[in-house]
């Protein structure tokens, strides 16, 4: 087990290193931040001073080395626009994004698992076919457009829910969350639902497929033969065996929810990492772009690692296969 | 199954078409898709104005409701935007760009991904391991993030958007093509081809590729749909195509600022066009999967 985790951590570190190289060299190619940062009428002396202070006169490898040395100490450079450490900007926006992504994931599970189980339990029933139809629709609807339509219906026409922002937040362990106040919850509902719809089709299809697979197994026939009531067979025996594939996929999908939150945050003016990165890209705030991408890569590596470990704990074959191989 | 492909292919294709139309919903998808393609191809003929020719726009006509008659004397079926642009015309021209970018990016990604996948399966060994590690590495990041990174680095432009979409999607094709080719390469006819002394390129192009195509086709329809969605999303975020090449995503994005003031038609109608386009492709892809699922062929 230790060897397994060690190898995975090593692989993760390699991924982050590759990512830093790609991102840094890539970002280095675009535009000239000096044109944005300094008044074009500034005297050349001031220009030169700023270029030197930011280290932009150094060759690329030197700049990269400085970046890596800084990054290892938790310093990803200062934002050109806000003049504060890029890392602190991202860290301040992170809780809002995580809150949104968790809420979206929760809604997708709460709605998707029962629907998928039913569709797998009674595949020929008309309602199951309707559920499958809805899941194709879920794949085809552009998330951003659905978000706009939600605003039109629930905010503009019905005036039930607010169209944007985080609303009131309350603090828990020093971090501000929306879900702790009623007003915040009303602000969270629409964006979370918007994000959940993006994954709902996937959850339904996955649960349905696993359900059909599990119901064919011997232990289900055995449980039925023992005379256990249907709800115990489905709700306990089948359900537990659906959890394994679901955990893996949802773990991986959580990352994509965080990435996709860029879209939802833009529509609902949710002050998270997504809004920050879009703003930073439009003004070429290099340190913030690099910091965001590095943080996201890091998040993904951690998620993949946790999923791998959880999987090897739940299913020893994975671990054993790896050690033999 | 292993008879010479020249004899079996024509009836197989015809049988395939007959199987395909047996699902009414897939036929609906196909009809919608073909209709939208024709609309896009005939854009200048079926729209009253060229929405991006500034000379034909009249600010007097801005924000007309659907059905109102503008200063040029014709009815704006779906209303106009804040620059007096006819929404119907914007949709038809937008379809052109969305379809073009989606098919272009999906097609290039399919060619590159399939080549890599089949090459990896054929070569095996270190080449395969390295290529597939790369594929795994890329697939562990969501496509939108990959495309966003690429565009942050490359900047806007039609060629750059297509490039970013290809980078974001080739790995899906590579993985599918490799597993299909792996299955094929273990079959007797490939062993037979080897023992006949056929060259490796002849085996790859003459035997492995044609027999791996069905598996690739299944994901191709769905990946083109994804490319169109992805491009629309990126354009909506202002990271995609330049303003001079407005896709459906950008038309929707233009209407975004007006929804709070109740002018929905600027976002609803282009959105419906986009949904129909993506949905029709997904319906076709779903039917293809039912018919060509490699697991069923085995």
PDB file of C-alpha atoms in Angstrom, chain A residues 35-274:
ATOM      1  CA  UNK A  35       1.886  47.794 -22.333  1.00  0.00           C
ATOM      2  CA  UNK A  36      -0.993  47.147 -19.993  1.00  0.00           C
ATOM      3  CA  UNK A  37       0.791  47.969 -16.765  1.00  0.00           C
ATOM      4  CA  UNK A  38       2.440  51.256 -17.594  1.00  0.00           C
ATOM      5  CA  UNK A  39       1.029  54.446 -18.963  1.00  0.00           C
ATOM      6  CA  UNK A  40       2.376  54.618 -22.535  1.00  0.00           C
ATOM      7  CA  UNK A  41       3.492  58.196 -21.880  1.00  0.00           C
ATOM      8  CA  UNK A  42       5.663  57.205 -18.929  1.00  0.00           C
ATOM      9  CA  UNK A  43       9.333  58.142 -19.394  1.00  0.00           C
ATOM     10  CA  UNK A  44      11.575  55.296 -20.639  1.00  0.00           C
ATOM     11  CA  UNK A  45      13.498  55.348 -17.361  1.00  0.00           C
ATOM     12  CA  UNK A  46      10.362  54.428 -15.370  1.00  0.00           C
ATOM     13  CA  UNK A  47       9.533  51.757 -17.944  1.00  0.00           C
ATOM     14  CA  UNK A  48      12.971  50.233 -17.574  1.00  0.00           C
ATOM     15  CA  UNK A  49      12.672  50.307 -13.811  1.00  0.00           C
ATOM     16  CA  UNK A  50       9.367  48.437 -13.798  1.00  0.00           C
ATOM     17  CA  UNK A  51      10.643  45.845 -16.286  1.00  0.00           C
ATOM     18  CA  UNK A  52      13.642  45.203 -14.070  1.00  0.00           C
ATOM     19  CA  UNK A  53      11.593  45.071 -10.891  1.00  0.00           C
ATOM     20  CA  UNK A  54       9.296  42.404 -12.414  1.00  0.00           C
ATOM     21  CA  UNK A  55      12.285  40.513 -13.791  1.00  0.00           C
ATOM     22  CA  UNK A  56      10.900  40.693 -17.325  1.00  0.00           C
ATOM     23  CA  UNK A  57      14.326  41.512 -18.786  1.00  0.00           C
ATOM     24  CA  UNK A  58      15.717  38.139 -17.739  1.00  0.00           C
ATOM     25  CA  UNK A  59      15.870  35.217 -20.191  1.00  0.00           C
ATOM     26  CA  UNK A  60      13.016  32.715 -20.028  1.00  0.00           C
ATOM     27  CA  UNK A  61      14.859  29.930 -18.145  1.00  0.00           C
ATOM     28  CA  UNK A  62      15.935  32.403 -15.438  1.00  0.00           C
ATOM     29  CA  UNK A  63      12.378  33.686 -15.090  1.00  0.00           C
ATOM     30  CA  UNK A  64      11.097  30.131 -14.876  1.00  0.00           C
ATOM     31  CA  UNK A  65      13.659  29.245 -12.206  1.00  0.00           C
ATOM     32  CA  UNK A  66      12.662  32.304 -10.187  1.00  0.00           C
ATOM     33  CA  UNK A  67       9.026  31.291 -10.545  1.00  0.00           C
ATOM     34  CA  UNK A  68       9.656  27.710  -9.397  1.00  0.00           C
ATOM     35  CA  UNK A  69      11.778  28.794  -6.431  1.00  0.00           C
ATOM     36  CA  UNK A  70       9.054  31.244  -5.425  1.00  0.00           C
ATOM     37  CA  UNK A  71       6.280  28.693  -5.973  1.00  0.00           C
ATOM     38  CA  UNK A  72       8.000  26.160  -3.732  1.00  0.00           C
ATOM     39  CA  UNK A  73       7.828  28.756  -0.963  1.00  0.00           C
ATOM     40  CA  UNK A  74       4.175  29.473  -1.675  1.00  0.00           C
ATOM     41  CA  UNK A  75       4.907  32.696  -3.574  1.00  0.00           C
ATOM     42  CA  UNK A  76       3.342  32.698  -7.037  1.00  0.00           C
ATOM     43  CA  UNK A  77       4.127  36.349  -7.730  1.00  0.00           C
ATOM     44  CA  UNK A  78       2.066  39.501  -7.258  1.00  0.00           C
ATOM     45  CA  UNK A  79      -0.951  40.334  -9.361  1.00  0.00           C
ATOM     46  CA  UNK A  80      -0.121  43.082 -11.872  1.00  0.00           C
ATOM     47  CA  UNK A  81      -3.570  44.576 -11.409  1.00  0.00           C
ATOM     48  CA  UNK A  82      -4.310  44.324  -7.685  1.00  0.00           C
ATOM     49  CA  UNK A  83      -0.714  44.430  -6.502  1.00  0.00           C
ATOM     50  CA  UNK A  84      -1.279  41.714  -3.913  1.00  0.00           C
ATOM     51  CA  UNK A  85       0.083  38.135  -3.986  1.00  0.00           C
ATOM     52  CA  UNK A  86      -1.719  36.140  -6.703  1.00  0.00           C
ATOM     53  CA  UNK A  87      -1.954  33.212  -4.338  1.00  0.00           C
ATOM     54  CA  UNK A  88      -3.969  35.191  -1.788  1.00  0.00           C
ATOM     55  CA  UNK A  89      -6.358  36.367  -4.522  1.00  0.00           C
ATOM     56  CA  UNK A  90      -7.008  32.768  -5.559  1.00  0.00           C
ATOM     57  CA  UNK A  91      -7.230  31.575  -1.964  1.00  0.00           C
ATOM     58  CA  UNK A  92      -9.832  34.251  -1.220  1.00  0.00           C
ATOM     59  CA  UNK A  93     -11.969  33.163  -4.188  1.00  0.00           C
ATOM     60  CA  UNK A  94     -11.516  29.414  -3.606  1.00  0.00           C
ATOM     61  CA  UNK A  95     -14.168  28.860  -0.861  1.00  0.00           C
ATOM     62  CA  UNK A  96     -16.910  30.393  -3.045  1.00  0.00           C
ATOM     63  CA  UNK A  97     -16.040  28.070  -5.937  1.00  0.00           C
ATOM     64  CA  UNK A  98     -15.755  24.988  -3.731  1.00  0.00           C
ATOM     65  CA  UNK A  99     -19.078  25.797  -2.083  1.00  0.00           C
ATOM     66  CA  UNK A 100     -20.734  26.084  -5.491  1.00  0.00           C
ATOM     67  CA  UNK A 101     -19.140  22.891  -6.821  1.00  0.00           C
ATOM     68  CA  UNK A 102     -20.082  20.887  -3.709  1.00  0.00           C
ATOM     69  CA  UNK A 103     -23.647  22.157  -3.830  1.00  0.00           C
ATOM     70  CA  UNK A 104     -23.833  21.227  -7.529  1.00  0.00           C
ATOM     71  CA  UNK A 105     -22.417  17.751  -6.904  1.00  0.00           C
ATOM     72  CA  UNK A 106     -24.827  17.181  -4.019  1.00  0.00           C
ATOM     73  CA  UNK A 107     -27.828  18.164  -6.125  1.00  0.00           C
ATOM     74  CA  UNK A 108     -26.658  15.942  -9.003  1.00  0.00           C
ATOM     75  CA  UNK A 109     -26.409  12.954  -6.642  1.00  0.00           C
ATOM     76  CA  UNK A 110     -29.663  13.614  -4.820  1.00  0.00           C
ATOM     77  CA  UNK A 111     -31.557  13.942  -8.100  1.00  0.00           C
ATOM     78  CA  UNK A 112     -29.577  11.538 -10.263  1.00  0.00           C
ATOM     79  CA  UNK A 113     -29.142   8.425  -8.094  1.00  0.00           C
ATOM     80  CA  UNK A 114     -32.852   7.675  -7.484  1.00  0.00           C
ATOM     81  CA  UNK A 115     -33.745   8.413 -11.107  1.00  0.00           C
ATOM     82  CA  UNK A 116     -30.909   6.229 -12.387  1.00  0.00           C
ATOM     83  CA  UNK A 117     -31.761   3.385  -9.996  1.00  0.00           C
ATOM     84  CA  UNK A 118     -35.367   3.417 -11.113  1.00  0.00           C
ATOM     85  CA  UNK A 119     -34.375   3.490 -14.795  1.00  0.00           C
ATOM     86  CA  UNK A 120     -32.086   0.511 -14.223  1.00  0.00           C
ATOM     87  CA  UNK A 121     -34.632  -1.374 -12.121  1.00  0.00           C
ATOM     88  CA  UNK A 122     -37.442  -1.048 -14.669  1.00  0.00           C
ATOM     89  CA  UNK A 123     -35.663  -0.396 -17.983  1.00  0.00           C
ATOM     90  CA  UNK A 124     -38.767  -1.060 -20.093  1.00  0.00           C
ATOM     91  CA  UNK A 125     -41.146   1.159 -18.117  1.00  0.00           C
ATOM     92  CA  UNK A 126     -42.262   4.329 -19.930  1.00  0.00           C
ATOM     93  CA  UNK A 127     -41.016   6.525 -17.083  1.00  0.00           C
ATOM     94  CA  UNK A 128     -37.540   5.018 -17.423  1.00  0.00           C
ATOM     95  CA  UNK A 129     -37.527   5.840 -21.094  1.00  0.00           C
ATOM     96  CA  UNK A 130     -38.572   9.384 -20.240  1.00  0.00           C
ATOM     97  CA  UNK A 131     -35.707   9.602 -17.738  1.00  0.00           C
ATOM     98  CA  UNK A 132     -33.241   8.444 -20.383  1.00  0.00           C
ATOM     99  CA  UNK A 133     -34.643  11.004 -22.815  1.00  0.00           C
ATOM    100  CA  UNK A 134     -34.091  13.730 -20.242  1.00  0.00           C
ATOM    101  CA  UNK A 135     -30.519  12.557 -19.730  1.00  0.00           C
ATOM    102  CA  UNK A 136     -29.743  12.969 -23.453  1.00  0.00           C
ATOM    103  CA  UNK A 137     -31.247  16.420 -23.229  1.00  0.00           C
ATOM    104  CA  UNK A 138     -28.944  17.051 -20.268  1.00  0.00           C
ATOM    105  CA  UNK A 139     -25.921  16.284 -22.446  1.00  0.00           C
ATOM    106  CA  UNK A 140     -27.163  18.521 -25.240  1.00  0.00           C
ATOM    107  CA  UNK A 141     -28.256  21.630 -23.384  1.00  0.00           C
ATOM    108  CA  UNK A 142     -25.549  24.260 -23.249  1.00  0.00           C
ATOM    109  CA  UNK A 143     -25.009  24.938 -19.539  1.00  0.00           C
ATOM    110  CA  UNK A 144     -24.566  28.649 -20.047  1.00  0.00           C
ATOM    111  CA  UNK A 145     -27.802  28.971 -21.996  1.00  0.00           C
ATOM    112  CA  UNK A 146     -29.754  26.982 -19.407  1.00  0.00           C
ATOM    113  CA  UNK A 147     -28.360  29.348 -16.787  1.00  0.00           C
ATOM    114  CA  UNK A 148     -29.624  32.336 -18.744  1.00  0.00           C
ATOM    115  CA  UNK A 149     -33.054  30.741 -19.124  1.00  0.00           C
ATOM    116  CA  UNK A 150     -33.150  30.066 -15.368  1.00  0.00           C
ATOM    117  CA  UNK A 151     -32.525  33.757 -14.760  1.00  0.00           C
ATOM    118  CA  UNK A 152     -35.270  34.671 -17.232  1.00  0.00           C
ATOM    119  CA  UNK A 153     -37.794  32.341 -15.599  1.00  0.00           C
ATOM    120  CA  UNK A 154     -37.001  32.449 -11.898  1.00  0.00           C
ATOM    121  CA  UNK A 155     -35.519  35.927 -11.496  1.00  0.00           C
ATOM    122  CA  UNK A 156     -37.072  38.152 -14.149  1.00  0.00           C
ATOM    123  CA  UNK A 157     -40.528  36.633 -14.679  1.00  0.00           C
ATOM    124  CA  UNK A 158     -41.433  34.911 -11.409  1.00  0.00           C
ATOM    125  CA  UNK A 159     -39.138  37.041  -9.205  1.00  0.00           C
ATOM    126  CA  UNK A 160     -38.600  34.088  -6.873  1.00  0.00           C
ATOM    127  CA  UNK A 161     -34.831  33.983  -6.721  1.00  0.00           C
ATOM    128  CA  UNK A 162     -32.033  36.530  -7.151  1.00  0.00           C
ATOM    129  CA  UNK A 163     -30.157  36.562 -10.455  1.00  0.00           C
ATOM    130  CA  UNK A 164     -26.623  36.881  -9.198  1.00  0.00           C
ATOM    131  CA  UNK A 165     -24.095  37.414  -6.441  1.00  0.00           C
ATOM    132  CA  UNK A 166     -23.507  35.453  -3.265  1.00  0.00           C
ATOM    133  CA  UNK A 167     -25.975  37.195  -0.991  1.00  0.00           C
ATOM    134  CA  UNK A 168     -25.341  37.332   2.729  1.00  0.00           C
ATOM    135  CA  UNK A 169     -22.616  35.069   3.995  1.00  0.00           C
ATOM    136  CA  UNK A 170     -21.918  33.803   7.465  1.00  0.00           C
ATOM    137  CA  UNK A 171     -18.515  32.830   8.701  1.00  0.00           C
ATOM    138  CA  UNK A 172     -17.522  29.315   9.714  1.00  0.00           C
ATOM    139  CA  UNK A 173     -13.927  28.648  10.805  1.00  0.00           C
ATOM    140  CA  UNK A 174     -13.127  32.140   9.507  1.00  0.00           C
ATOM    141  CA  UNK A 175     -14.337  31.371   5.980  1.00  0.00           C
ATOM    142  CA  UNK A 176     -17.451  32.967   4.547  1.00  0.00           C
ATOM    143  CA  UNK A 177     -20.161  30.662   3.237  1.00  0.00           C
ATOM    144  CA  UNK A 178     -23.510  31.426   1.618  1.00  0.00           C
ATOM    145  CA  UNK A 179     -25.322  28.291   2.633  1.00  0.00           C
ATOM    146  CA  UNK A 180     -25.404  29.343   6.272  1.00  0.00           C
ATOM    147  CA  UNK A 181     -27.907  32.154   5.761  1.00  0.00           C
ATOM    148  CA  UNK A 182     -31.344  32.019   4.198  1.00  0.00           C
ATOM    149  CA  UNK A 183     -30.544  34.887   1.855  1.00  0.00           C
ATOM    150  CA  UNK A 184     -27.294  33.184   0.855  1.00  0.00           C
ATOM    151  CA  UNK A 185     -29.092  29.921   0.184  1.00  0.00           C
ATOM    152  CA  UNK A 186     -31.495  31.614  -2.193  1.00  0.00           C
ATOM    153  CA  UNK A 187     -28.491  33.004  -4.057  1.00  0.00           C
ATOM    154  CA  UNK A 188     -26.815  29.578  -4.127  1.00  0.00           C
ATOM    155  CA  UNK A 189     -29.778  27.575  -5.411  1.00  0.00           C
ATOM    156  CA  UNK A 190     -29.898  28.684  -9.060  1.00  0.00           C
ATOM    157  CA  UNK A 191     -26.164  28.471  -9.802  1.00  0.00           C
ATOM    158  CA  UNK A 192     -25.888  25.125  -7.993  1.00  0.00           C
ATOM    159  CA  UNK A 193     -28.827  23.718  -9.948  1.00  0.00           C
ATOM    160  CA  UNK A 194     -27.279  25.024 -13.157  1.00  0.00           C
ATOM    161  CA  UNK A 195     -24.018  23.262 -12.383  1.00  0.00           C
ATOM    162  CA  UNK A 196     -25.831  20.084 -11.274  1.00  0.00           C
ATOM    163  CA  UNK A 197     -27.725  19.777 -14.565  1.00  0.00           C
ATOM    164  CA  UNK A 198     -24.367  19.580 -16.331  1.00  0.00           C
ATOM    165  CA  UNK A 199     -23.600  16.319 -14.457  1.00  0.00           C
ATOM    166  CA  UNK A 200     -27.119  14.979 -13.956  1.00  0.00           C
ATOM    167  CA  UNK A 201     -27.252  13.087 -17.258  1.00  0.00           C
ATOM    168  CA  UNK A 202     -23.961  11.385 -16.502  1.00  0.00           C
ATOM    169  CA  UNK A 203     -25.026  10.320 -12.996  1.00  0.00           C
ATOM    170  CA  UNK A 204     -28.334   8.929 -14.278  1.00  0.00           C
ATOM    171  CA  UNK A 205     -26.650   6.907 -17.040  1.00  0.00           C
ATOM    172  CA  UNK A 206     -23.919   5.592 -14.804  1.00  0.00           C
ATOM    173  CA  UNK A 207     -26.260   4.534 -12.003  1.00  0.00           C
ATOM    174  CA  UNK A 208     -28.644   2.923 -14.490  1.00  0.00           C
ATOM    175  CA  UNK A 209     -25.873   0.901 -16.123  1.00  0.00           C
ATOM    176  CA  UNK A 210     -24.435  -0.249 -12.767  1.00  0.00           C
ATOM    177  CA  UNK A 211     -27.916  -1.104 -11.519  1.00  0.00           C
ATOM    178  CA  UNK A 212     -28.586  -3.339 -14.516  1.00  0.00           C
ATOM    179  CA  UNK A 213     -25.201  -4.962 -14.068  1.00  0.00           C
ATOM    180  CA  UNK A 214     -25.698  -5.602 -10.341  1.00  0.00           C
ATOM    181  CA  UNK A 215     -29.235  -6.965 -10.649  1.00  0.00           C
ATOM    182  CA  UNK A 216     -27.915  -9.821 -12.800  1.00  0.00           C
ATOM    183  CA  UNK A 217     -25.492 -10.980 -10.094  1.00  0.00           C
ATOM    184  CA  UNK A 218     -25.975 -14.182  -8.129  1.00  0.00           C
ATOM    185  CA  UNK A 219     -26.132 -12.538  -4.726  1.00  0.00           C
ATOM    186  CA  UNK A 220     -29.206 -10.553  -5.809  1.00  0.00           C
ATOM    187  CA  UNK A 221     -30.949 -13.740  -6.947  1.00  0.00           C
ATOM    188  CA  UNK A 222     -29.898 -15.299  -3.666  1.00  0.00           C
ATOM    189  CA  UNK A 223     -31.268 -12.396  -1.630  1.00  0.00           C
ATOM    190  CA  UNK A 224     -34.542 -12.661  -3.492  1.00  0.00           C
ATOM    191  CA  UNK A 225     -34.641 -16.418  -3.023  1.00  0.00           C
ATOM    192  CA  UNK A 226     -34.178 -15.863   0.694  1.00  0.00           C
ATOM    193  CA  UNK A 227     -37.432 -13.913   0.544  1.00  0.00           C
ATOM    194  CA  UNK A 228     -36.007 -10.503   1.415  1.00  0.00           C
ATOM    195  CA  UNK A 229     -38.412  -7.696   0.563  1.00  0.00           C
ATOM    196  CA  UNK A 230     -37.749  -5.903  -2.717  1.00  0.00           C
ATOM    197  CA  UNK A 231     -36.834  -2.617  -1.057  1.00  0.00           C
ATOM    198  CA  UNK A 232     -34.081  -4.317   0.966  1.00  0.00           C
ATOM    199  CA  UNK A 233     -32.705  -6.115  -2.094  1.00  0.00           C
ATOM    200  CA  UNK A 234     -32.616  -2.928  -4.153  1.00  0.00           C
ATOM    201  CA  UNK A 235     -32.087  -0.344  -1.430  1.00  0.00           C
ATOM    202  CA  UNK A 236     -29.352  -2.198   0.463  1.00  0.00           C
ATOM    203  CA  UNK A 237     -27.764  -4.989  -1.566  1.00  0.00           C
ATOM    204  CA  UNK A 238     -27.903  -3.423  -5.014  1.00  0.00           C
ATOM    205  CA  UNK A 239     -27.309   0.100  -3.754  1.00  0.00           C
ATOM    206  CA  UNK A 240     -24.077  -0.773  -1.955  1.00  0.00           C
ATOM    207  CA  UNK A 241     -22.614  -2.244  -5.105  1.00  0.00           C
ATOM    208  CA  UNK A 242     -23.449   0.834  -7.120  1.00  0.00           C
ATOM    209  CA  UNK A 243     -21.425   3.001  -4.766  1.00  0.00           C
ATOM    210  CA  UNK A 244     -18.015   1.867  -6.027  1.00  0.00           C
ATOM    211  CA  UNK A 245     -18.253   3.030  -9.644  1.00  0.00           C
ATOM    212  CA  UNK A 246     -20.185   6.084  -8.486  1.00  0.00           C
ATOM    213  CA  UNK A 247     -17.462   7.151  -6.040  1.00  0.00           C
ATOM    214  CA  UNK A 248     -14.768   6.933  -8.685  1.00  0.00           C
ATOM    215  CA  UNK A 249     -16.616   8.852 -11.333  1.00  0.00           C
ATOM    216  CA  UNK A 250     -17.932  11.505  -8.982  1.00  0.00           C
ATOM    217  CA  UNK A 251     -14.485  12.028  -7.505  1.00  0.00           C
ATOM    218  CA  UNK A 252     -13.116  12.691 -10.955  1.00  0.00           C
ATOM    219  CA  UNK A 253     -16.144  14.730 -11.964  1.00  0.00           C
ATOM    220  CA  UNK A 254     -15.789  17.015  -8.972  1.00  0.00           C
ATOM    221  CA  UNK A 255     -12.703  18.423 -10.652  1.00  0.00           C
ATOM    222  CA  UNK A 256     -14.602  19.074 -13.822  1.00  0.00           C
ATOM    223  CA  UNK A 257     -17.319  20.805 -11.812  1.00  0.00           C
ATOM    224  CA  UNK A 258     -14.684  23.155 -10.413  1.00  0.00           C
ATOM    225  CA  UNK A 259     -13.422  23.814 -13.943  1.00  0.00           C
ATOM    226  CA  UNK A 260     -16.906  24.236 -15.336  1.00  0.00           C
ATOM    227  CA  UNK A 261     -17.833  26.623 -12.533  1.00  0.00           C
ATOM    228  CA  UNK A 262     -16.047  29.223 -14.688  1.00  0.00           C
ATOM    229  CA  UNK A 263     -19.160  29.331 -16.854  1.00  0.00           C
ATOM    230  CA  UNK A 264     -21.750  29.276 -14.078  1.00  0.00           C
ATOM    231  CA  UNK A 265     -19.872  31.883 -12.070  1.00  0.00           C
ATOM    232  CA  UNK A 266     -19.752  34.217 -15.061  1.00  0.00           C
ATOM    233  CA  UNK A 267     -23.503  33.985 -15.610  1.00  0.00           C
ATOM    234  CA  UNK A 268     -24.530  34.361 -11.987  1.00  0.00           C
ATOM    235  CA  UNK A 269     -21.819  36.863 -11.033  1.00  0.00           C
ATOM    236  CA  UNK A 270     -20.613  34.403  -8.388  1.00  0.00           C
ATOM    237  CA  UNK A 271     -17.393  35.827  -6.933  1.00  0.00           C
ATOM    238  CA  UNK A 272     -15.243  32.681  -7.222  1.00  0.00           C
ATOM    239  CA  UNK A 273     -12.083  31.587  -8.997  1.00  0.00           C
ATOM    240  CA  UNK A 274     -13.844  31.376 -12.360  1.00  0.00           C
TER     241      UNK A 274
END
